[in-house]
Amino acid sequence: MKLKKWLIISLCFILLIIILDDRPYLEKTIRIWELEGKIFIPKDNYNKKCFVFVHGDGPMNIDARWFYKTYFSEFAKNWYCSISWNKSQDYKNQTMIQRAGEVEQAIFELDNNIEVEKIILIWWSQSAWVMWYVDQKKIDWIIQISWAVDWISQGKYMTKTRAKIEKLPENKLKDELYSDDIFNEYLLSWLSYQEYLKTDNAQDIWKENWIFWQKNISEDIRNNYANITVPYLAIFWWKDAHVDTEFSRRIYPEILWKNTKVYQELFYPNGNHLILETSEKQFINKGTDLIKNIFKNEILWKYAYPDEYFENIIQFTKN
């Protein structure tokens, strides 16, 4: 019943917005190889700076299912353009290096379609493992939001968080963590999917998931982030059920302070993985959570976010 109520309210407001839509940008459709993308160009003034959006985990369209729209609007109001594109339908067959190639191609297409002097990469979650593969000579600022240190520790954190939310007993949590360790060992040993299914501990998983995890399980920011020199803004949310914020806040500065020209951090105590305020840790894969967040981004806009959230991002790119 609650889900139906939120759905009806959200659809009514979204329809009203479509009718009265007066967004502060114009849209230009482009192609990034076989992927459709869009450049969001301010209607009024344009400062020749552009945000390049890079998706996190899972299937995503250009506006990440409504999530980016607030960003496109707030950046356009401050004279910045934005570029985003559909995630490949074959993303589970991609490595982080291949995704970085898409980013560089997007920057190339941006230069071909609009005058740009400064590039700001804005990344979410899993894309932290994409970022270091992008040529730093092409970018001027990096903004990273809700991101983990390495693949394996993030998985363990999510297992522990789910156990806490579901109030699992300690012995059940130990069993699940042990199962995670065994599963990771299989991935790291490069067993084929068919070989994995023959093991005593095989779980019912899709082949494409197995291939994707195996290609990317070794990703760890500690391998390459020390080489980053671009000014870097890190944004953390304490109520993030998907990322171990405490661990990330400790590791990232240790690495990035070595060479970056600027390292700044924004920390919000009551935000979730969707960068929206919440009273408790929660996962975002449930329908009610997604509908509420769509409602917030379509109706409340910047007011669904902490005070001066967007202002702080804009200020960072003026330094």
XYZ file of C-alpha atoms in Angstrom:
319
model
C 0.000 0.000 0.000
C 2.830 2.433 0.876
C 4.587 1.642 -2.395
C 1.373 2.314 -4.371
C 0.847 5.605 -2.534
C 4.394 6.822 -3.263
C 4.078 5.728 -6.887
C 0.825 7.636 -7.458
C 2.127 10.801 -5.772
C 5.427 10.671 -7.661
C 3.765 10.111 -11.043
C 1.384 13.036 -10.496
C 4.198 15.426 -9.581
C 6.438 14.203 -12.399
C 3.611 14.752 -14.905
C 3.133 18.277 -13.576
C 6.848 18.998 -13.902
C 6.890 17.726 -17.484
C 4.028 20.100 -18.323
C 5.586 23.094 -16.585
C 9.192 22.154 -17.275
C 11.549 25.119 -17.368
C 14.955 23.575 -16.822
C 17.943 25.937 -17.067
C 19.706 23.988 -19.812
C 19.427 22.874 -23.418
C 20.110 19.255 -24.371
C 22.318 18.142 -27.251
C 22.330 14.445 -28.143
C 25.689 12.894 -29.071
C 27.182 9.446 -29.635
C 29.989 7.964 -27.549
C 30.867 5.041 -29.780
C 27.627 3.018 -29.805
C 26.265 4.716 -26.672
C 23.805 7.615 -26.664
C 24.828 10.601 -24.572
C 23.723 14.153 -23.942
C 25.389 17.478 -23.262
C 23.401 19.760 -20.969
C 24.264 23.341 -21.949
C 23.243 26.339 -19.803
C 20.550 28.454 -21.438
C 21.970 31.750 -20.231
C 25.691 32.083 -19.606
C 28.305 29.375 -20.089
C 31.701 29.489 -18.352
C 33.364 26.853 -20.607
C 33.671 24.399 -17.725
C 31.979 21.016 -17.936
C 31.137 18.205 -15.515
C 31.691 14.711 -16.906
C 29.373 12.244 -15.133
C 30.494 8.645 -14.637
C 28.026 6.037 -13.358
C 28.554 3.667 -10.488
C 27.424 0.030 -10.392
C 24.448 -1.435 -12.210
C 22.506 -0.497 -15.351
C 22.122 3.259 -15.767
C 20.640 5.597 -18.341
C 21.818 9.138 -19.070
C 20.263 10.750 -15.991
C 20.754 7.662 -13.769
C 17.005 7.176 -13.437
C 16.277 10.805 -12.468
C 19.151 11.004 -10.001
C 21.420 13.357 -11.985
C 18.713 15.846 -12.965
C 19.216 17.972 -9.881
C 22.931 18.106 -10.652
C 22.382 19.077 -14.299
C 20.094 21.912 -13.219
C 22.190 23.244 -10.357
C 25.363 23.186 -12.452
C 23.616 24.907 -15.377
C 22.359 27.650 -13.044
C 26.000 28.281 -12.201
C 26.986 28.370 -15.925
C 28.531 24.877 -16.148
C 27.670 22.323 -18.799
C 27.335 18.606 -18.044
C 27.783 15.453 -20.111
C 26.445 11.984 -19.387
C 25.690 8.853 -21.409
C 23.871 5.542 -21.210
C 25.867 2.811 -19.584
C 26.666 -0.036 -21.958
C 24.104 -2.845 -21.923
C 27.129 -5.124 -21.926
C 28.655 -3.491 -18.826
C 28.992 -6.819 -17.017
C 31.499 -7.850 -19.650
C 33.594 -4.701 -19.137
C 36.722 -4.017 -17.153
C 37.313 -0.690 -15.423
C 39.898 0.091 -18.125
C 37.230 -0.261 -20.806
C 34.913 2.053 -18.896
C 37.740 4.584 -18.640
C 38.006 4.420 -22.431
C 34.381 5.546 -22.642
C 35.185 8.515 -20.405
C 38.060 9.624 -22.623
C 35.883 9.224 -25.717
C 33.168 11.335 -24.029
C 35.712 14.106 -23.416
C 36.746 13.864 -27.083
C 33.125 14.191 -28.239
C 32.601 17.064 -25.828
C 35.479 18.975 -27.436
C 33.975 18.310 -30.875
C 30.542 19.637 -29.942
C 31.056 22.568 -27.601
C 33.858 24.896 -26.564
C 35.368 23.579 -23.332
C 38.346 24.911 -21.378
C 38.079 22.989 -18.088
C 36.944 19.425 -17.347
C 35.572 18.237 -13.995
C 35.144 14.495 -13.516
C 32.319 13.647 -11.120
C 32.177 9.978 -10.127
C 30.047 7.708 -7.999
C 30.721 4.523 -6.073
C 32.216 1.787 -8.284
C 33.598 4.344 -10.740
C 36.383 5.055 -8.222
C 38.099 2.073 -9.826
C 37.611 3.617 -13.286
C 39.073 7.012 -12.509
C 42.794 6.267 -12.301
C 42.780 4.770 -15.794
C 41.716 8.096 -17.336
C 44.502 10.316 -18.670
C 44.953 13.056 -16.054
C 46.185 15.501 -18.678
C 42.601 15.663 -19.924
C 41.063 16.756 -16.588
C 41.296 19.706 -14.186
C 39.313 18.603 -11.114
C 38.047 15.321 -9.702
C 34.964 14.961 -7.494
C 34.363 11.494 -6.049
C 31.173 10.605 -4.175
C 30.423 7.533 -2.002
C 33.253 5.210 -2.916
C 35.119 2.237 -1.522
C 38.806 1.367 -1.240
C 38.821 -2.121 -2.732
C 36.379 -4.657 -4.112
C 36.818 -7.341 -1.457
C 36.597 -5.159 1.653
C 33.515 -3.417 0.244
C 31.814 -6.795 -0.164
C 32.583 -7.734 3.441
C 31.252 -4.385 4.657
C 27.968 -4.898 2.775
C 27.601 -8.379 4.275
C 28.116 -6.992 7.788
C 25.747 -4.084 7.172
C 23.010 -6.346 5.818
C 23.425 -8.637 8.835
C 23.017 -5.669 11.158
C 19.952 -4.362 9.344
C 18.367 -7.822 9.307
C 19.470 -8.486 12.908
C 21.208 -11.745 12.026
C 22.832 -13.658 14.926
C 26.626 -13.528 15.221
C 27.131 -17.137 14.176
C 25.116 -16.565 10.991
C 27.241 -13.527 10.146
C 30.446 -15.570 10.634
C 29.108 -18.233 8.278
C 28.310 -15.617 5.617
C 31.721 -13.963 5.901
C 33.402 -17.358 5.599
C 31.279 -18.074 2.523
C 32.371 -14.718 1.063
C 36.027 -15.649 1.599
C 35.610 -18.973 -0.192
C 33.766 -17.328 -3.050
C 36.485 -14.686 -3.447
C 39.153 -17.369 -3.517
C 37.357 -19.044 -6.412
C 37.204 -15.744 -8.289
C 40.868 -14.959 -7.675
C 41.942 -18.409 -8.778
C 40.349 -17.763 -12.188
C 38.096 -20.786 -12.207
C 35.794 -20.802 -15.200
C 32.090 -20.448 -14.517
C 31.517 -24.119 -15.334
C 34.377 -25.157 -13.018
C 32.900 -23.025 -10.246
C 29.500 -24.721 -10.585
C 31.191 -28.075 -9.911
C 32.619 -26.952 -6.553
C 31.017 -27.962 -3.250
C 30.331 -24.322 -2.358
C 28.734 -23.234 -5.651
C 25.945 -20.676 -5.345
C 23.131 -19.965 -7.763
C 24.540 -16.962 -9.635
C 24.353 -15.758 -13.226
C 27.283 -16.392 -15.532
C 27.579 -12.700 -16.495
C 27.901 -11.747 -12.818
C 30.662 -14.312 -12.334
C 32.572 -12.949 -15.337
C 32.181 -9.327 -14.221
C 33.286 -9.999 -10.641
C 36.230 -12.074 -11.792
C 37.458 -9.349 -14.154
C 37.310 -6.650 -11.491
C 37.720 -8.236 -8.043
C 41.384 -7.163 -7.792
C 40.584 -3.455 -8.137
C 42.079 -1.475 -5.254
C 42.675 2.274 -5.127
C 45.908 1.714 -3.196
C 47.499 0.378 -6.384
C 47.449 3.611 -8.390
C 45.905 6.565 -6.577
C 49.294 7.782 -5.328
C 49.948 8.946 -8.902
C 47.001 11.358 -8.947
C 47.981 15.030 -9.012
C 44.661 16.653 -10.005
C 42.796 18.674 -7.304
C 40.481 16.197 -5.583
C 37.227 16.637 -3.665
C 36.045 13.615 -1.651
C 32.411 13.496 -0.497
C 31.412 10.967 2.175
C 28.080 9.972 3.738
C 28.007 8.291 7.134
C 24.731 6.379 6.634
C 25.996 4.688 3.461
C 25.123 0.981 3.635
C 27.131 0.168 0.496
C 30.487 1.754 1.331
C 32.597 1.631 4.506
C 32.863 5.385 4.943
C 35.125 5.188 7.990
C 37.643 2.994 6.148
C 37.580 5.162 3.013
C 38.042 8.374 4.993
C 41.161 6.908 6.575
C 42.778 5.407 3.461
C 42.123 8.004 0.777
C 43.842 10.982 2.432
C 46.902 8.863 3.206
C 47.298 8.194 -0.509
C 46.087 11.400 -2.123
C 47.881 13.898 0.101
C 51.189 12.659 -1.308
C 50.862 14.216 -4.766
C 47.569 16.007 -5.271
C 47.738 19.774 -5.552
C 44.569 20.003 -3.456
C 42.695 17.409 -1.402
C 39.442 18.469 0.238
C 36.771 16.479 2.014
C 33.071 17.005 2.621
C 31.468 14.746 5.222
C 27.743 14.491 5.872
C 26.538 12.468 8.876
C 23.036 11.643 7.638
C 23.359 10.711 3.967
C 22.839 7.386 2.185
C 24.390 5.916 -0.975
C 22.029 7.996 -3.127
C 23.492 11.168 -1.579
C 20.219 11.938 0.147
C 19.574 12.445 3.835
C 18.295 9.539 5.933
C 17.988 8.670 9.612
C 19.524 5.177 9.321
C 21.674 3.026 7.073
C 19.681 1.466 4.257
C 20.289 -0.304 0.973
C 18.868 1.341 -2.130
C 17.673 -1.642 -4.136
C 14.125 -1.693 -2.820
C 11.339 -0.153 -4.879
C 10.089 2.130 -2.123
C 13.530 3.656 -1.615
C 13.982 4.314 -5.335
C 10.551 5.913 -5.681
C 11.165 8.163 -2.684
C 14.490 9.248 -4.125
C 12.942 9.924 -7.538
C 10.323 12.029 -5.774
C 13.010 13.976 -3.930
C 15.036 14.664 -7.077
C 12.014 15.635 -9.177
C 10.143 17.706 -6.595
C 12.484 18.862 -3.843
C 15.547 19.317 -6.071
C 18.508 20.791 -4.172
C 16.419 21.076 -1.004
C 16.542 17.288 -0.596
C 20.296 17.648 -0.070
C 22.235 19.128 2.869
C 22.612 22.902 3.048
C 25.234 24.293 0.671
C 25.927 20.862 -0.849
C 25.933 22.104 -4.430
C 27.470 25.422 -3.457
C 30.458 23.567 -1.969
C 30.966 21.571 -5.163
C 30.821 24.717 -7.306
C 33.205 26.575 -5.013
C 35.753 23.758 -5.261
C 35.886 24.135 -9.044
C 36.572 27.853 -8.806
C 39.891 27.480 -6.979
